[in-house]
mmCIF file of C-alpha atoms and ligand atoms in Angstrom:
data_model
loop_
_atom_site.group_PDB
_atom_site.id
_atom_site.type_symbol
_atom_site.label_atom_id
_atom_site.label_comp_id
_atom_site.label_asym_id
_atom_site.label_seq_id
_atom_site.Cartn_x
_atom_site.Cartn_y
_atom_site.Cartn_z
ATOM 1 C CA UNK A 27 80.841 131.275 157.022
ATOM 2 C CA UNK A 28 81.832 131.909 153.505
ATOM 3 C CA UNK A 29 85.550 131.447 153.239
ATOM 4 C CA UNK A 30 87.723 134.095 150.270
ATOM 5 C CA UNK A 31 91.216 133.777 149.754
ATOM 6 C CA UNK A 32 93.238 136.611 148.633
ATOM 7 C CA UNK A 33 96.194 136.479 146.122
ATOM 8 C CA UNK A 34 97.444 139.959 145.250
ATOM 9 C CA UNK A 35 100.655 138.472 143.439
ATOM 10 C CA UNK A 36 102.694 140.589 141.331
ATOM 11 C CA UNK A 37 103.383 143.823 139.819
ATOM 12 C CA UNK A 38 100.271 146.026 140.400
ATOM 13 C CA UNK A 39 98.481 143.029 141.408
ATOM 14 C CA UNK A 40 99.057 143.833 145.251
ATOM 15 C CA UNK A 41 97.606 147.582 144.800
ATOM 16 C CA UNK A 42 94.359 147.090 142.442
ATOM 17 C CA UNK A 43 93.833 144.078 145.040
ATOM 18 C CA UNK A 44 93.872 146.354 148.143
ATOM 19 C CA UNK A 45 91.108 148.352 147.057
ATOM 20 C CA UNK A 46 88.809 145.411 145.868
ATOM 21 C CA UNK A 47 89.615 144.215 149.334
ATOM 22 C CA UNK A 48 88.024 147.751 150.677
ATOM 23 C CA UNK A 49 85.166 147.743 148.352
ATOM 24 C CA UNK A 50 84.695 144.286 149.849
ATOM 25 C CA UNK A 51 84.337 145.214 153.515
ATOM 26 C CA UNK A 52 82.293 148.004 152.778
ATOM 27 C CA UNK A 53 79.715 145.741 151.387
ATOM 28 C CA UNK A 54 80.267 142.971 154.137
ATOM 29 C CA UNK A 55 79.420 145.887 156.409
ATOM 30 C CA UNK A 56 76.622 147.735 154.805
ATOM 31 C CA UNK A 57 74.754 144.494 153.431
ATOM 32 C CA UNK A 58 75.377 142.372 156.797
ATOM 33 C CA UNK A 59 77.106 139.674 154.715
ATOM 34 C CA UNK A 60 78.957 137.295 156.583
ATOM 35 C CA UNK A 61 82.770 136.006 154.896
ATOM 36 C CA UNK A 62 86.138 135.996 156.429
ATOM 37 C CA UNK A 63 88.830 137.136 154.000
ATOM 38 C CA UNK A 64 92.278 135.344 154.434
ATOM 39 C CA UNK A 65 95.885 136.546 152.332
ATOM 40 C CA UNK A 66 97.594 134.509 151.151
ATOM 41 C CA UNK A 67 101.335 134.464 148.531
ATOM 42 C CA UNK A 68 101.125 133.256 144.599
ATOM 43 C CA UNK A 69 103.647 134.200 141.808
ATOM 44 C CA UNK A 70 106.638 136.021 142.074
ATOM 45 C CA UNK A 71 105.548 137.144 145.336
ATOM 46 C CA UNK A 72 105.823 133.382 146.284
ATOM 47 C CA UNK A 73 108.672 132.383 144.527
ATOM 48 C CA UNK A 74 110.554 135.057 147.084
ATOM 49 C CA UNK A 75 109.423 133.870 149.876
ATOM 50 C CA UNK A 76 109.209 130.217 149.276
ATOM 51 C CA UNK A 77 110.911 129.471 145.872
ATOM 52 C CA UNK A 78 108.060 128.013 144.017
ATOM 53 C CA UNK A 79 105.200 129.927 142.596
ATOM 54 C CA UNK A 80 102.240 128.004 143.991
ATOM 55 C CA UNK A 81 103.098 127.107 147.661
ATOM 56 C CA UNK A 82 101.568 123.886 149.033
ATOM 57 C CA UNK A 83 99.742 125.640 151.602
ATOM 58 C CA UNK A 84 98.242 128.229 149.190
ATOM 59 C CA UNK A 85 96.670 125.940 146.792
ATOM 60 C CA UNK A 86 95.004 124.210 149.777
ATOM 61 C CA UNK A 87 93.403 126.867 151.250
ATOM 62 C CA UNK A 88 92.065 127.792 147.813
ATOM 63 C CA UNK A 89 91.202 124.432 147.678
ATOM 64 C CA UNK A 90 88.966 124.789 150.846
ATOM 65 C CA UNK A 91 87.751 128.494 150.248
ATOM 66 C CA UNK A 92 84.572 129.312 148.517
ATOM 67 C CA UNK A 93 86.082 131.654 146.041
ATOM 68 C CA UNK A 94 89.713 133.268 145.601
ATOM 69 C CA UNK A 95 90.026 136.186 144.351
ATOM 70 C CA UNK A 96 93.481 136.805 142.542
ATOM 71 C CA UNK A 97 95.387 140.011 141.413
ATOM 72 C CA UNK A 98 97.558 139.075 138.747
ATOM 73 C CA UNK A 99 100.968 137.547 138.349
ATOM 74 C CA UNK A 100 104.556 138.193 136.520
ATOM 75 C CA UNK A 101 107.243 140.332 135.843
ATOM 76 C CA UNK A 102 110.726 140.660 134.113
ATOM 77 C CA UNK A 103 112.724 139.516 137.031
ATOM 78 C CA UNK A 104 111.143 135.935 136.422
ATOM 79 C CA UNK A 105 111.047 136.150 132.812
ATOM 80 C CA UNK A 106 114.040 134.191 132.166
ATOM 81 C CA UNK A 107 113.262 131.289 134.879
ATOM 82 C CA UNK A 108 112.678 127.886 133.663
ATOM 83 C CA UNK A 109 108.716 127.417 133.055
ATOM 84 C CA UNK A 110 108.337 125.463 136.597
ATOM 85 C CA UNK A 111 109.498 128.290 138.055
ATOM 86 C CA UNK A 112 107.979 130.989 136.736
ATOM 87 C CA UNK A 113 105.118 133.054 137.934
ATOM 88 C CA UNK A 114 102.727 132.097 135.355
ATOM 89 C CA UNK A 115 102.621 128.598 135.870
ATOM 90 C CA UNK A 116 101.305 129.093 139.330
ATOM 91 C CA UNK A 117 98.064 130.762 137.606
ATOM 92 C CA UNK A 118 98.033 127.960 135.343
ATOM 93 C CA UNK A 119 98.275 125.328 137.806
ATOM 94 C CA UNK A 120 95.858 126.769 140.484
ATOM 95 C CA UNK A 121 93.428 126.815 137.062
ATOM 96 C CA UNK A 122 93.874 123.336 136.798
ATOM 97 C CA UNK A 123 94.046 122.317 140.033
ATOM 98 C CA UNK A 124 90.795 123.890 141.037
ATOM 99 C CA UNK A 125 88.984 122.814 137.669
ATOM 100 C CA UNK A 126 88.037 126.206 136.805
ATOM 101 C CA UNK A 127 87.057 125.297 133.254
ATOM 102 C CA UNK A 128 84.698 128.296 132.210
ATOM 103 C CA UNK A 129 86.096 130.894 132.217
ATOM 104 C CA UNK A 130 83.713 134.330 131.634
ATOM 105 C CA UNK A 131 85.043 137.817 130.524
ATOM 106 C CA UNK A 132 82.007 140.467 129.610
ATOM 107 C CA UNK A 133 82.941 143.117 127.145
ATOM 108 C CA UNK A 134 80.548 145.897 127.953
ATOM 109 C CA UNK A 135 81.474 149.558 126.941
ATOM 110 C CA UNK A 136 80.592 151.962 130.154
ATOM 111 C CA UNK A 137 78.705 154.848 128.444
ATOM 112 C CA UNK A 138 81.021 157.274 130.371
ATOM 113 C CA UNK A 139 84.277 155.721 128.374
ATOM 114 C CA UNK A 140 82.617 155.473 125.015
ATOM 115 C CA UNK A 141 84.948 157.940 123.818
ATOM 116 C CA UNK A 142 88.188 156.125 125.032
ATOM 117 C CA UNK A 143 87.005 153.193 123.068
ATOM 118 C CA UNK A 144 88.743 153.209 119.575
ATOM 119 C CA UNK A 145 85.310 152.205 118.187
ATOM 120 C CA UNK A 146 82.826 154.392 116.617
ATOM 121 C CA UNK A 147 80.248 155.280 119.483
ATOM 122 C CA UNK A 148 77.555 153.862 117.058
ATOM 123 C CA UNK A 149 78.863 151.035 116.589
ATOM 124 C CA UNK A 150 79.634 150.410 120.501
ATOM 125 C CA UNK A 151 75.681 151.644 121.586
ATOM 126 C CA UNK A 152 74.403 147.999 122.077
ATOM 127 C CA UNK A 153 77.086 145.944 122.723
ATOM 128 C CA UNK A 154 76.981 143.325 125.700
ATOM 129 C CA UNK A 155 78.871 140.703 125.168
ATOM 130 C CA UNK A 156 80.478 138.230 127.182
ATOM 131 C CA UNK A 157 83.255 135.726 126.652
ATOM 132 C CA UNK A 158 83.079 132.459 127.385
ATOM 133 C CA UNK A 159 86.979 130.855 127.565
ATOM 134 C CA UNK A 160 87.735 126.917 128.020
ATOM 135 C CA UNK A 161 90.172 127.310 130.381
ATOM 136 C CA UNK A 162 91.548 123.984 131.697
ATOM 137 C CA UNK A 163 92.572 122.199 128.273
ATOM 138 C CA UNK A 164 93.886 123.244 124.747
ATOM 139 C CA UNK A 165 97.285 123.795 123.538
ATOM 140 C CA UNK A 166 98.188 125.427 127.248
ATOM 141 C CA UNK A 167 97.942 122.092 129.045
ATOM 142 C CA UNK A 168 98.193 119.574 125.720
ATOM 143 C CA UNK A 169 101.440 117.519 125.902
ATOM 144 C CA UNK A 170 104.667 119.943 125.184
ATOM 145 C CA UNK A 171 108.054 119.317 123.888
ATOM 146 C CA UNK A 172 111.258 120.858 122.893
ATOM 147 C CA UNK A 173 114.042 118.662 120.751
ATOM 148 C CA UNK A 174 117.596 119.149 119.432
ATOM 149 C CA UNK A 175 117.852 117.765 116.259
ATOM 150 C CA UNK A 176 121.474 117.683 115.457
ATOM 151 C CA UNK A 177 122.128 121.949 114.234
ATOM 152 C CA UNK A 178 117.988 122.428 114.845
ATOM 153 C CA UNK A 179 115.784 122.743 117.431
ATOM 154 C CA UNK A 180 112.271 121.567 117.574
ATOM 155 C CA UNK A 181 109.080 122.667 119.735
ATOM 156 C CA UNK A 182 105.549 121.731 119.889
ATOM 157 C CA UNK A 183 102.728 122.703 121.739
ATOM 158 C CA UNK A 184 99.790 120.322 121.302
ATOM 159 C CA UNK A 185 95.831 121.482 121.080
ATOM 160 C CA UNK A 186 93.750 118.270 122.889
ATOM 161 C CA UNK A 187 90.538 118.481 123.820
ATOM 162 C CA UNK A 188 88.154 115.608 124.908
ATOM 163 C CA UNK A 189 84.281 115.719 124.623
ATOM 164 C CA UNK A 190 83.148 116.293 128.013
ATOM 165 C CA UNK A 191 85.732 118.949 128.489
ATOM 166 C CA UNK A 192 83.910 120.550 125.673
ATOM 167 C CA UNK A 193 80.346 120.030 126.932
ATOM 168 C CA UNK A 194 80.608 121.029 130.375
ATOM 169 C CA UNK A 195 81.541 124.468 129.133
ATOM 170 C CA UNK A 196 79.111 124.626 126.408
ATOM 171 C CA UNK A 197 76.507 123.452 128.979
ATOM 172 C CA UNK A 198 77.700 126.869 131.286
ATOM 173 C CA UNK A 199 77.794 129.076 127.903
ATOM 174 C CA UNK A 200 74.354 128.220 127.250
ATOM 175 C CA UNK A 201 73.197 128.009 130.214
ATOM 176 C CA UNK A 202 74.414 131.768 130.427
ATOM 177 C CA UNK A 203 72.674 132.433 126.589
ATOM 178 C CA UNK A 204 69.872 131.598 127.752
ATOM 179 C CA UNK A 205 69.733 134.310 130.621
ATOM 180 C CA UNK A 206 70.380 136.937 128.206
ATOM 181 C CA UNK A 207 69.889 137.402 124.461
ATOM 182 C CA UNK A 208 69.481 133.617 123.766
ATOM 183 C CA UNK A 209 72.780 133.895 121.230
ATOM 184 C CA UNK A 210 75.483 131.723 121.498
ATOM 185 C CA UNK A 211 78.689 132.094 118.729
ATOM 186 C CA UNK A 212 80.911 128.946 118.973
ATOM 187 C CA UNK A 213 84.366 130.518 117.988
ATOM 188 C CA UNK A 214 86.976 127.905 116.261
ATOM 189 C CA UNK A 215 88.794 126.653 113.160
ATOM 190 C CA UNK A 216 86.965 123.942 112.030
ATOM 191 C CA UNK A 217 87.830 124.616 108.801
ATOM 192 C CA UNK A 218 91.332 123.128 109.383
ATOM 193 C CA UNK A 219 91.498 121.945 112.634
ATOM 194 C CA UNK A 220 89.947 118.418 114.077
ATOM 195 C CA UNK A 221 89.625 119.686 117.929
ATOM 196 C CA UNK A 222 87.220 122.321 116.603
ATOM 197 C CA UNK A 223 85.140 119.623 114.288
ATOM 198 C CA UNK A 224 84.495 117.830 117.787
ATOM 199 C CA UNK A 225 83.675 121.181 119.354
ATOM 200 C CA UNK A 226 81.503 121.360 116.617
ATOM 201 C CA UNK A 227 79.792 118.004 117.435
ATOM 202 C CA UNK A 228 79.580 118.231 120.643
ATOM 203 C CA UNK A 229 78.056 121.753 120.316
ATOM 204 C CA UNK A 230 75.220 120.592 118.214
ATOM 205 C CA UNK A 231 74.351 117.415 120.169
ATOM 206 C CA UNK A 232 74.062 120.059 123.719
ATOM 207 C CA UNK A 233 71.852 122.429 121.943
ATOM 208 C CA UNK A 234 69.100 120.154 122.110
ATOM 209 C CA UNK A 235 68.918 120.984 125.586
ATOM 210 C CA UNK A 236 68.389 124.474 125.234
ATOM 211 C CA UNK A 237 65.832 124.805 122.106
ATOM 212 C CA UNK A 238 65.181 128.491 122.440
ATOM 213 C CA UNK A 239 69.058 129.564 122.192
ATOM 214 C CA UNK A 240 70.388 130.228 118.967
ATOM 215 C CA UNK A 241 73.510 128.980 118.234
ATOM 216 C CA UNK A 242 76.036 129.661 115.250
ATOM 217 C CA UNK A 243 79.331 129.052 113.842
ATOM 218 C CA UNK A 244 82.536 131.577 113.440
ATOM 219 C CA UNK A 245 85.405 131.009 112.245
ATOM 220 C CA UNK A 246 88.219 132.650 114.503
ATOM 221 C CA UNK A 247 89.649 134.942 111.894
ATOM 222 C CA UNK A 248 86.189 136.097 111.089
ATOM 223 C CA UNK A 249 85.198 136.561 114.439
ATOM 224 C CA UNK A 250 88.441 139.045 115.356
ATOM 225 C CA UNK A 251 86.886 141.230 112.404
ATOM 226 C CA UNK A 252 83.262 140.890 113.648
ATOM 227 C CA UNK A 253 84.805 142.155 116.880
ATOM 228 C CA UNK A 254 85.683 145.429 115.121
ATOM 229 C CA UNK A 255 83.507 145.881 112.515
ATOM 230 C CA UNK A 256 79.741 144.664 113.780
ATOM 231 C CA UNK A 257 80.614 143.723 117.608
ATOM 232 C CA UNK A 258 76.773 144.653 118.672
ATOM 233 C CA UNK A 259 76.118 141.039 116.848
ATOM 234 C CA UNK A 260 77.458 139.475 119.813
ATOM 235 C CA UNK A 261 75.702 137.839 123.266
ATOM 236 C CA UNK A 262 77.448 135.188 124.447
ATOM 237 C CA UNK A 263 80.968 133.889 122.718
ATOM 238 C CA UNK A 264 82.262 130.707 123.333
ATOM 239 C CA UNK A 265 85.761 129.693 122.519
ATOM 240 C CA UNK A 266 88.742 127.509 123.218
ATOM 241 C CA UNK A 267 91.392 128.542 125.522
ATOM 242 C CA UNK A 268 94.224 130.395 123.568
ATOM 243 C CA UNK A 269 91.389 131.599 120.631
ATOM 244 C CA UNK A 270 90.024 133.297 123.942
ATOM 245 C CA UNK A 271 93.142 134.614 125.553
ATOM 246 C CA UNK A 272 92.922 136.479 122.192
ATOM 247 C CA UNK A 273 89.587 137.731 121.770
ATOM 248 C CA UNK A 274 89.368 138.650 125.219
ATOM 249 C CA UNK A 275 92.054 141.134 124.869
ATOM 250 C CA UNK A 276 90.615 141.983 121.348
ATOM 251 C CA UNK A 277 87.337 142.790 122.592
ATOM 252 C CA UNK A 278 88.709 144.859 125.918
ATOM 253 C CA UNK A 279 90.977 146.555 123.968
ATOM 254 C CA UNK A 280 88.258 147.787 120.961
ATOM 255 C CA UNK A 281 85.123 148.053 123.254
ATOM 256 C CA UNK A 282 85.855 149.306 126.459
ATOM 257 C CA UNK A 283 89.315 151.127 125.568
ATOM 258 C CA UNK A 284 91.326 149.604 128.522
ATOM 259 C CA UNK A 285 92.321 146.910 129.912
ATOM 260 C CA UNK A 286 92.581 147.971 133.383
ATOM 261 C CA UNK A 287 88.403 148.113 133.608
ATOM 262 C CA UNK A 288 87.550 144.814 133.140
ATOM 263 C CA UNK A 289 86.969 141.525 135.603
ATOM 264 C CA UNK A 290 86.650 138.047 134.951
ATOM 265 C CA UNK A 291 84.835 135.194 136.563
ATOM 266 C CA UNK A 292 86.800 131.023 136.140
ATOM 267 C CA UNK A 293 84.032 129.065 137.548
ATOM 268 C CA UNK A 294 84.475 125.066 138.417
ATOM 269 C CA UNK A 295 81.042 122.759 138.547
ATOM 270 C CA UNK A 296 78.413 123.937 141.023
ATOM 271 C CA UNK A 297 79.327 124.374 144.773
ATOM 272 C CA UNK A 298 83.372 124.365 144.071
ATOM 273 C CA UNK A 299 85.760 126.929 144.161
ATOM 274 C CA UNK A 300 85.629 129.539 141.448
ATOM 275 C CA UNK A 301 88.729 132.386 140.871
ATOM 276 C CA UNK A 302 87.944 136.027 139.964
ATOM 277 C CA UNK A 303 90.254 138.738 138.978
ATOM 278 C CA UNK A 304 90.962 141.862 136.685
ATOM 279 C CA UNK A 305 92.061 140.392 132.807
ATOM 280 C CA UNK A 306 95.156 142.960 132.916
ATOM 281 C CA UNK A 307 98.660 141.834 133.328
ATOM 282 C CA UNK A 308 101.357 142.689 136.308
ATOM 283 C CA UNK A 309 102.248 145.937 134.358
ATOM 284 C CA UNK A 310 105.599 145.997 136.075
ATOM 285 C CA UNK A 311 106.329 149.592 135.061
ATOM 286 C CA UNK A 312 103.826 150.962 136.807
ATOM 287 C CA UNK A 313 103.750 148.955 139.961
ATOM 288 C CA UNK A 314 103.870 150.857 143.622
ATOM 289 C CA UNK A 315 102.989 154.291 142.187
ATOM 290 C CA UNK A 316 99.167 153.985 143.011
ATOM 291 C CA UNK A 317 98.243 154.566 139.875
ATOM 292 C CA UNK A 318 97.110 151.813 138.166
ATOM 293 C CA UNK A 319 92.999 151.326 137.692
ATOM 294 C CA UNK A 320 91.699 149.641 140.390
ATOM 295 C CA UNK A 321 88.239 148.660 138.470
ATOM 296 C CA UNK A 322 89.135 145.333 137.116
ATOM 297 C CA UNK A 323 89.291 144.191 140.407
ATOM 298 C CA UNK A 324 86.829 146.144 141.873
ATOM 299 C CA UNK A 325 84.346 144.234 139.782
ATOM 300 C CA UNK A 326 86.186 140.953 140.113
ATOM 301 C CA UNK A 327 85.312 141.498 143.429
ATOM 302 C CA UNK A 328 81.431 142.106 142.566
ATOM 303 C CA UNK A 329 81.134 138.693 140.007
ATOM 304 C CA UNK A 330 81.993 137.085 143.428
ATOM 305 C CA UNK A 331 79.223 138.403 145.173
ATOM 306 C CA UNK A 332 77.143 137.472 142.454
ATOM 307 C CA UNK A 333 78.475 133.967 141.526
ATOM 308 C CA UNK A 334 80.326 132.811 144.484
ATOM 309 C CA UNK A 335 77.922 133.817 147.515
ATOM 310 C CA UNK A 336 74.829 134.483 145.201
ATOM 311 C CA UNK A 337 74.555 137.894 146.577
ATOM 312 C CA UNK A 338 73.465 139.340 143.768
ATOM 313 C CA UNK A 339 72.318 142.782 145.083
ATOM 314 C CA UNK A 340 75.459 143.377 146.691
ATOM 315 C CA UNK A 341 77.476 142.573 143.209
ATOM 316 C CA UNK A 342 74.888 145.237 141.865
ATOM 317 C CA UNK A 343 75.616 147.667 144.235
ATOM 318 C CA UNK A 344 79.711 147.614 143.622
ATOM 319 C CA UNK A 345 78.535 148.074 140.159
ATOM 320 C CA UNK A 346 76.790 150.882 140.566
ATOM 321 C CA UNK A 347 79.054 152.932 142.552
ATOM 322 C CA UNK A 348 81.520 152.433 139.767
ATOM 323 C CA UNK A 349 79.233 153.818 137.813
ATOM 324 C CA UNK A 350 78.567 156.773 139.862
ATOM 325 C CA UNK A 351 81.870 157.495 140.085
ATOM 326 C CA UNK A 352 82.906 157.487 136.498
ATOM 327 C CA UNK A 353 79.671 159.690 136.037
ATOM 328 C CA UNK A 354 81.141 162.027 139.159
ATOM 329 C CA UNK A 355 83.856 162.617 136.243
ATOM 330 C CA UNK A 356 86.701 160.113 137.996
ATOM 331 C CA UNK A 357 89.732 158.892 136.052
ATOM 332 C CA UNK A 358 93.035 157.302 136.662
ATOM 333 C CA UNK A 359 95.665 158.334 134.671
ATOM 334 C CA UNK A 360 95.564 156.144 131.131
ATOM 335 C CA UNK A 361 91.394 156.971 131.165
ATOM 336 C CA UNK A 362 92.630 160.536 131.670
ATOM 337 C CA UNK A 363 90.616 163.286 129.399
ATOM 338 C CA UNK A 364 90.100 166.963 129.481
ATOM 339 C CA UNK A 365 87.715 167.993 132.232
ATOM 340 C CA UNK A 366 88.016 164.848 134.292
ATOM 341 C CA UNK A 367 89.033 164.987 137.501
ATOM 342 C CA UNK A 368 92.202 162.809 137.873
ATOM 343 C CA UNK A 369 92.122 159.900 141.209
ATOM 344 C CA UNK A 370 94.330 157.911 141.967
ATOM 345 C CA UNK A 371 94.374 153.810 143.044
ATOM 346 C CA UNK A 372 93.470 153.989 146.733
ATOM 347 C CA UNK A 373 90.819 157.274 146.002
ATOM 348 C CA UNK A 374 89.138 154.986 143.836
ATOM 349 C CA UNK A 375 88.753 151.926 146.433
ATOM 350 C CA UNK A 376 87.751 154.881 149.039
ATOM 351 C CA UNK A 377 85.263 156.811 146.254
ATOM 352 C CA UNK A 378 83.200 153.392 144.782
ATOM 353 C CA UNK A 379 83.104 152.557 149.201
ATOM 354 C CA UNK A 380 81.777 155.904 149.649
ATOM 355 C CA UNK A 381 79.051 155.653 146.626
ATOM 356 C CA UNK A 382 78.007 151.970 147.597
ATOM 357 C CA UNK A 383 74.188 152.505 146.783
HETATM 358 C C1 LIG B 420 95.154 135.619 130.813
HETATM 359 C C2 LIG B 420 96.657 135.687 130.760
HETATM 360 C C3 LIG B 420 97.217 134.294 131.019
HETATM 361 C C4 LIG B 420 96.653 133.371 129.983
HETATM 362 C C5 LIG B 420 98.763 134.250 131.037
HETATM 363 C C6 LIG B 420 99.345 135.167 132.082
HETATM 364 C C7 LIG B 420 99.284 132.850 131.196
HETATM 365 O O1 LIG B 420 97.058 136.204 129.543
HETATM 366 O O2 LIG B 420 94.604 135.226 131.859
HETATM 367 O O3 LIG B 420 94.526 135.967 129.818
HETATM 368 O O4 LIG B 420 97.132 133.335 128.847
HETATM 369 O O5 LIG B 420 95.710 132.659 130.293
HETATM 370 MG MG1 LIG B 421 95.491 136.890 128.283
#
């Protein structure tokens, strides 16, 4: 039986989480699939109970599950804890540890949100695009440092990269190209900087296993103004870790309108664990109210049905009843518009349940 560990973690983390957890059981239930769910502590939520942010025991069971699927983690309470011991460096770890190196975020504007997207609607009418984020290496896991120099202080944060951790995400990013629009835009700086000449290497040299995707070249600067100016260019984008922590939010934020909406996939090499969960943040301030928008994880929740048990008409069906129900005229508060019919968190789990196909 397939194995799914759940990590609601901080902030509104525990609330969006509950409902992908409903949507979840509805499908297990309807579609006859078989997977145990199990709970489990990460982030601040750990750091309570057991002072560090990744328990032993939690990153083990991850270890052993087929997929976890994580909330998200943070808040101010932590914000002034040494790095160690702060929330974050549980998500970073349990990245790490579990090899999750590709990470994918889609960018697809839901015709029934066009207008909350800051975009012109003609300029959002074709856009499907889909990030593709190193996730494991870069400047968040390069060597760090932080020196007193007699009156100053130093920092540095270095960017390494090695070739194969370039390749075995360009091999997924392709891979992925090649299912769809058969584009691929590598994202860097290679005009100044040498890990993105290597990317750049390394990109061309994999390419010649997939002849019929197209690949180019963007710089990162260009490609933020692509993003709002031509973003129907786009199929597959594949970038570095902190150029993607960027985008990502570029691209939510321009395309879809909010952040709330959107999941994300971190997949390891075939058969391991993989990690899926909403892009947003712990949003502190509006934590326990049931209000936040439950969809991020709702369709974290379907990318694990389609790339973690390969259950690909069940992920279809989730998506579809979200669709339905933004169509039934459905909104939590910040998508909120005149003649919508305002739900809150838990009505949404109970609503996309309800209109599973
Ligand atoms: C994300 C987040 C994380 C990241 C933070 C919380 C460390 O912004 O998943 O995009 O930068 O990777
Ligand atoms: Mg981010």
């Amino acid at each position: 039986m397939k194995k799914i560990i759940v990590l609601p973690g901080d902030g509104i983390g525990p609330e969006v989480t509950r409902e992908a957890v409903k949507v979840l059981l509805a499908v297990k239930k309807k579609y006859g699939i078989d997977f145990e769910l199990q709970e489990m502590a990460i982030g601040g939520q750990a750091l309570e109970k057991t002072g560090v942010p990744l328990p032993p025991e939690t990153l083990e069971s991850c270890r052993k599950a087929d997929a976890v699927l994580l909330g998200c983690v943070g808040g101010p309470q932590w914000e002034s804890n040494p790095m160690p011991l702060r929330p974050e460096s549980a998500l970073l770890e349990l990245r790490k540890q579990l090899d999750v190196f590709a990470n994918l975020r889609p960018a697809k504007p839901f015709p029934s949100l066009l207008h909350k997207a800051p975009l012109k609607q003609e300029l959002l009418k074709d856009v499907d695009l889909i990030l593709v984020r190193e996730l494991t290496a870069g400047i968040y896991f390069g060597p760090k440092e932080r020196r007193q120099f007699g009156a100053s202080e130093k920092a540095s944060d270095v960017m390494v990269y090695t070739d194969f951790e370039i390749e075995r995400v360009a091999r997924k990013a392709f891979a992925l190209a090649q299912k769809r629009k058969k584009k691929l835009t590598c994202v860097d700086k290679a005009n100044y900087l040498e890990t993105s000449r290597l990317w750049r290497k390394v990109l061309r040299s994999v390419k010649g296993s997939y002849p019929d995707v197209e690949l180019e070249f963007m710089y990162v600067d260009d490609c933020a103004l692509q993003l709002a100016i031509n973003p129907g260019q786009f199929d597959v984008i594949l970038t570095e870790n902190i150029f993607g922590d960027i985008l990502s939010n570029e691209a939510t934020a321009l395309l879809v309108g909010s952040v709330g909406v959107l999941p994300s996939a971190s997949l390891s090499s075939e058969g391991k664990t993989a990690i899926f969960g909403p892009i947003h943040g712990p949003v502190p301030e509006l934590a326990k109210q049931n209000k936040a928008n439950p969809l991020g994880a709702i369709l974290s929740a379907a990318l694990l049905l389609r790339y973690a048990l390969e259950q690909e008409e069940a992920a279809r069906a989730i998506e579809s009843a979200v669709q339905v129900t933004l169509e039934n005229g459905y909104r939590t508060s910040e998508l909120m518009a005149p003649g919508m019919k305002l739900a809150n968190t838990s009505q949404w789990g109970d609503m996309v349940a309800g209109n599973l196909p």
